[in-house]
Short mmCIF file of C-alpha atoms in Angstrom, two decimals:
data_model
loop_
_atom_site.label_atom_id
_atom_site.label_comp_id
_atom_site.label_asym_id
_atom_site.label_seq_id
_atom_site.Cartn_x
_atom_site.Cartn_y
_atom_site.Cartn_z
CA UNK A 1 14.35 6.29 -12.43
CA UNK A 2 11.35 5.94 -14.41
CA UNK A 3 9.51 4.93 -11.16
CA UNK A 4 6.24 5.99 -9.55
CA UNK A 5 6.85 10.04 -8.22
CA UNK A 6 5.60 11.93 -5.39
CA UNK A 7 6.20 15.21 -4.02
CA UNK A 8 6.83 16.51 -1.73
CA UNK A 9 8.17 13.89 0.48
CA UNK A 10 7.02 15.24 3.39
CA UNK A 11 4.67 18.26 4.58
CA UNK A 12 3.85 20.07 7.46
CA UNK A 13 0.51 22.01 7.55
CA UNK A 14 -0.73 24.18 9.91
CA UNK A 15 -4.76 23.26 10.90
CA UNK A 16 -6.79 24.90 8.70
CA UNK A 17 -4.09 24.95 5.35
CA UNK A 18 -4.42 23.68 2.29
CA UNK A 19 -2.57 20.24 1.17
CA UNK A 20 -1.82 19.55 -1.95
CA UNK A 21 0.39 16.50 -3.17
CA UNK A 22 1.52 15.29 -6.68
CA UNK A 23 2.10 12.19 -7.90
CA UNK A 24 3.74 11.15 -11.63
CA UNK A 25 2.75 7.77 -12.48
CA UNK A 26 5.36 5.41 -14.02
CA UNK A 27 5.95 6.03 -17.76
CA UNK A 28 2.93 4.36 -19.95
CA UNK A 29 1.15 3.91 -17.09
CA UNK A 30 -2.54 6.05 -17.26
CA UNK A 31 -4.41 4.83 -14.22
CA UNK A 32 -3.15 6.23 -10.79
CA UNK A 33 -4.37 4.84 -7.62
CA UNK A 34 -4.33 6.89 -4.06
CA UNK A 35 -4.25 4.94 -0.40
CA UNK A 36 -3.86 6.32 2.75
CA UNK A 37 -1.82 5.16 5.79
CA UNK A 38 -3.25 6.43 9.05
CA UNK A 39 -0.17 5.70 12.33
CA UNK A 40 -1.45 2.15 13.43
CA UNK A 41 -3.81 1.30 10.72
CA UNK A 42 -3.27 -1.02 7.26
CA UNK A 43 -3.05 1.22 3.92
CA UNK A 44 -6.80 2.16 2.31
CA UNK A 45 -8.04 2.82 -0.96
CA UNK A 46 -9.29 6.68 -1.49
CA UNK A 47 -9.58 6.74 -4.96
CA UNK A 48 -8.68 5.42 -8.57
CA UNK A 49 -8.69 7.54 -11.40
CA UNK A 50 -7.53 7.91 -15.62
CA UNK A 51 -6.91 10.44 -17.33
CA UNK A 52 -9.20 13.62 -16.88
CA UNK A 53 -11.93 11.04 -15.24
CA UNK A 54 -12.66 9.91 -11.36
CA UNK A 55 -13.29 6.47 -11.48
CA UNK A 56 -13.81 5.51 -8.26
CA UNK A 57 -13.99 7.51 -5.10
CA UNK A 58 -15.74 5.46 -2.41
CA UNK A 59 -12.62 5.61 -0.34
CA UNK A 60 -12.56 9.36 -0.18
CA UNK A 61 -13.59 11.51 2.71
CA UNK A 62 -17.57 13.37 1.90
CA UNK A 63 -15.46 16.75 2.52
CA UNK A 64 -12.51 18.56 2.02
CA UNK A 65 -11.01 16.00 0.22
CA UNK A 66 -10.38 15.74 -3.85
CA UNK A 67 -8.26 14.52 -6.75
CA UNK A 68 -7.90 15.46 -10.59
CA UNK A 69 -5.79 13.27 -12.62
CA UNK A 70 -5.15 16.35 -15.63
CA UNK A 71 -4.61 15.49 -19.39
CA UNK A 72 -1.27 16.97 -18.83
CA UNK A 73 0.69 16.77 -15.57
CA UNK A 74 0.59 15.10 -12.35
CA UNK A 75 -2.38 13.66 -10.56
CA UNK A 76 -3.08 15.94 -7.31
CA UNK A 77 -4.56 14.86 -3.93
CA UNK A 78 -6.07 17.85 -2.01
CA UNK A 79 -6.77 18.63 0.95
CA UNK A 80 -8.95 21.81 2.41
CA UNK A 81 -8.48 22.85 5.83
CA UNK A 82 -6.45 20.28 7.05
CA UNK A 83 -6.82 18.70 10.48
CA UNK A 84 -4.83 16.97 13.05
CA UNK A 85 -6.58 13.73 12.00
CA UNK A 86 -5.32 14.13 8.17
CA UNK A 87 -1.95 13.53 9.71
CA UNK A 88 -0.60 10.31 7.57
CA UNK A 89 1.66 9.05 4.90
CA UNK A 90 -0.34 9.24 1.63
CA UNK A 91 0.90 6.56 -1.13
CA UNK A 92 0.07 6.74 -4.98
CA UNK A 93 0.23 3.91 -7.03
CA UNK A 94 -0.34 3.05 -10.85
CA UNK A 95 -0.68 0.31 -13.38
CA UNK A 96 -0.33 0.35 -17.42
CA UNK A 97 -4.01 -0.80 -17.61
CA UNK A 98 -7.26 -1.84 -14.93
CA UNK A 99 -8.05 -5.13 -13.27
CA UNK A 100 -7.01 -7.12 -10.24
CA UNK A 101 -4.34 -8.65 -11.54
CA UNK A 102 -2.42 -5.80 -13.19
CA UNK A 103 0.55 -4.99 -10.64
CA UNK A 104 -0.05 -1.76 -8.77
CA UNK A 105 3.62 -0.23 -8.90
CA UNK A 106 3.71 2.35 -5.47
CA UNK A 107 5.32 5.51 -4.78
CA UNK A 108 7.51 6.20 -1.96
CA UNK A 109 4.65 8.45 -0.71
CA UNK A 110 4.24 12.05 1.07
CA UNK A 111 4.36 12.14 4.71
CA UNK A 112 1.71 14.72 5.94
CA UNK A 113 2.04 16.30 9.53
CA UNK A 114 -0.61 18.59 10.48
CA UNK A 115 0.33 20.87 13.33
CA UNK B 1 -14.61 -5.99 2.68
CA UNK B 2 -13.04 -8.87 4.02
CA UNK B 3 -10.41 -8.31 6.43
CA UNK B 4 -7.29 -9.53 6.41
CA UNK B 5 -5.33 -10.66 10.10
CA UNK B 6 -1.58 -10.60 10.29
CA UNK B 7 0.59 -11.72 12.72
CA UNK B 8 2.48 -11.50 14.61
CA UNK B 9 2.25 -7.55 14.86
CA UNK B 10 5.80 -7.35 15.72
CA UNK B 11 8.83 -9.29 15.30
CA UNK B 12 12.19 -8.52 16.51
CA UNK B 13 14.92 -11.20 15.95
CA UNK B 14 18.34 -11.97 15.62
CA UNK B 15 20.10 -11.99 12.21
CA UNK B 16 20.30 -15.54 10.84
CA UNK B 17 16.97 -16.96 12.84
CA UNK B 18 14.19 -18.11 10.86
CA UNK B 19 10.77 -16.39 10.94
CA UNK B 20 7.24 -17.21 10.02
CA UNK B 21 4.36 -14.21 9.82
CA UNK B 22 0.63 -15.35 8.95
CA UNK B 23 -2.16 -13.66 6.89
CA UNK B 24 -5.17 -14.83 8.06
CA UNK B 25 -9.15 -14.61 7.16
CA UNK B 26 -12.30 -16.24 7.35
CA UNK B 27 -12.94 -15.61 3.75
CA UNK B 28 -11.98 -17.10 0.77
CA UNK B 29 -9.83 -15.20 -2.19
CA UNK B 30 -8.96 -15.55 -5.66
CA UNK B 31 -5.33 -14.45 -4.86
CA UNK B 32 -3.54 -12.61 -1.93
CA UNK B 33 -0.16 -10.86 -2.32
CA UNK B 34 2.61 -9.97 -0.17
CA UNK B 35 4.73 -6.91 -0.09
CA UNK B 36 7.57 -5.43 1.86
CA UNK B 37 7.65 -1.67 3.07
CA UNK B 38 10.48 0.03 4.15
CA UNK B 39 10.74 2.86 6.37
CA UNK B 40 9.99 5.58 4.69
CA UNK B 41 9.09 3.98 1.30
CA UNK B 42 5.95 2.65 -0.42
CA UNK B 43 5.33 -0.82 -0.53
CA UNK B 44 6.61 -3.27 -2.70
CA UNK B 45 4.92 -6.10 -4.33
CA UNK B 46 7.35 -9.62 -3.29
CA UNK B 47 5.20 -11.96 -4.71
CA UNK B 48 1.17 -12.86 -5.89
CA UNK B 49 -0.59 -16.70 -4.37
CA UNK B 50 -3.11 -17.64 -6.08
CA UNK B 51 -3.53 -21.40 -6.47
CA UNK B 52 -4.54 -23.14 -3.07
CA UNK B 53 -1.74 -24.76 -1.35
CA UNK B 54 0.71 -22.84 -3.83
CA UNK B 55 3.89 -22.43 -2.53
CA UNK B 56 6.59 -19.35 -4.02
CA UNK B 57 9.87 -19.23 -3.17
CA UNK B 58 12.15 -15.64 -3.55
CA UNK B 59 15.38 -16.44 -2.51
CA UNK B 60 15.16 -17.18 1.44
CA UNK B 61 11.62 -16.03 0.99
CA UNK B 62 8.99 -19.15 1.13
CA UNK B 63 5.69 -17.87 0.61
CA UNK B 64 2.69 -20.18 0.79
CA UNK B 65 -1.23 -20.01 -0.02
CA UNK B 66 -3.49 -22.56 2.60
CA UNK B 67 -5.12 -24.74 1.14
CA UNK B 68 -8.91 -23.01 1.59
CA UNK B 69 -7.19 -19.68 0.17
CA UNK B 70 -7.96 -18.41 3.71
CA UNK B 71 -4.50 -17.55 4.74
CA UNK B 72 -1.12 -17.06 3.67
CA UNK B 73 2.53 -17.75 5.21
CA UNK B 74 5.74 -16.03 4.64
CA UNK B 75 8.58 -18.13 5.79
CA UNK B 76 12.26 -16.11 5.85
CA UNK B 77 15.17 -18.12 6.28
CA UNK B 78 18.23 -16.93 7.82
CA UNK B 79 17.45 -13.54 8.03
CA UNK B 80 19.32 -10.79 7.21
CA UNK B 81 19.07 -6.74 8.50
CA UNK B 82 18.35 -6.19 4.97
CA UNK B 83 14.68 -8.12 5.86
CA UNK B 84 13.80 -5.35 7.94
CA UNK B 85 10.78 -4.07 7.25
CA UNK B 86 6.41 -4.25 7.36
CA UNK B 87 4.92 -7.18 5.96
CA UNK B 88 1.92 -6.16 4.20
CA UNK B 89 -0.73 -9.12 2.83
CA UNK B 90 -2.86 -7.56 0.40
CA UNK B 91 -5.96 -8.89 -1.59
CA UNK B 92 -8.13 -7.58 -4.77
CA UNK B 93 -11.67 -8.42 -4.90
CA UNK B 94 -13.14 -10.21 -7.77
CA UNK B 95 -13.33 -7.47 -10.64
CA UNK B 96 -11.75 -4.68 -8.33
CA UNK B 97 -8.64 -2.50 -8.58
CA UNK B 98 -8.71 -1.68 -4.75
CA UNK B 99 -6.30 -3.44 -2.45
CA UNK B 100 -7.19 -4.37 0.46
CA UNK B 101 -4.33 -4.75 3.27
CA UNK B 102 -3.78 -6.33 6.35
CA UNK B 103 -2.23 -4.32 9.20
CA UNK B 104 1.19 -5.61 8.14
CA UNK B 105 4.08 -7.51 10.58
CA UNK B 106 6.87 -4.94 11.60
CA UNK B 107 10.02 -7.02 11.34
CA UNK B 108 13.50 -5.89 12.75
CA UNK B 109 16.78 -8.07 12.23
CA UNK B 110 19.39 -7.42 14.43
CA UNK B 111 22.62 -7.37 13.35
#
């Protein structure tokens, strides 16, 4: 399946843990895209990044929140002291190259549950 | 950001009905796309509008772009439990990588 990865599928955190979850981008593809689906509410941008570079992050919390997208390896979506309010499914998508009308392929995402 | 309205919010139906959901807006876009989620999954693009008054067709999938590219239909016909899913309308601004979605239409098919 040379689809987009994540892991893990789903993750329970105690308040105050760390998060961290990993996405592999579909083969080729170099620019990985992270949304975030609160319970009740439409998926929203966090963050777009390439290789080694943030691109965009207007989407992402001021705090505990971050991203790297390595030379080698997955891209990782962390998150410091988690709270009950990070609780959500967090999706990563990617495309071969930028613009709004290159196809964003999605992963099956990472549930988070914050106890 | 524009926002996107879709409805209904739910939609719970017997197999082999037909079905419309909308994607509404006051604005005006280049192109609007439609995907399917499944429980549990990520979505999945089903198709890209982006002529006005376009009209798509996936199988028994009839997807169609208003005239004003305000809004958007998705027409299913006979629908099968293998429809089940949220309905997620989707736009890119001009220049932009970021999707923007709609709140999505939660359809069941029952069997």
């Amino acid at each position: 399946n040379a689809g987009v990865m994540q892991n893990p599928r789903h993750l329970v955190r105690r308040r105050g843990q760390e998060a961290r979850l990993r996405c592999s981008p579909m083969k080729g593809h170099s620019h990985v895209y992270w949304y975030r689906q609160l319970p009740e509410e439409g998926l929203k941008f966090m963050v777009y990044l390439q290789k080694e570079n943030i691109i965009d992050e207007s989407g992402m919390p001021k705090e505990r929140f971050s991203a790297e997208f390595p030379k080698e390896g997955p891209s990782i979506l962390r998150i410091q002291q988690v709270v009950r309010g990070d609780s959500a499914a967090y999706f990563c998508a990617s495309s071969s190259s930028r613009g709004e009308t290159d196809t964003q392929y999605f992963g099956p995402g990472t549930r988070l549950t914050v106890l | 950001t524009q926002l996107l309205e879709q409805s209904p919010q739910f939609l719970s139906i017997q197999e082999g009905e037909n079905l419309t959901v909308y994607c509404n807006s006051s604005s005006v876009f280049s192109s609007l796309q439609w995907y399917r989620q499944e429980p549990g999954e990520g979505p999945v693009l089903l198709v890209t509008v982006v002529t006005g008054g376009e009209v798509k067709k996936l199988k028994r999938l009839t997807f169609q772009f208003g005239d004003a590219r305000k809004d958007s239909s998705l027409h299913i016909t006979a629908a099968q439990p293998g429809d089940t899913g949220l309905y997620l309308c989707a736009y890119s601004g001009a220049g932009s990588y970021q999707l923007t979605f709609g709140k999505g239409t939660k359809l069941s098919v029952i069997p």
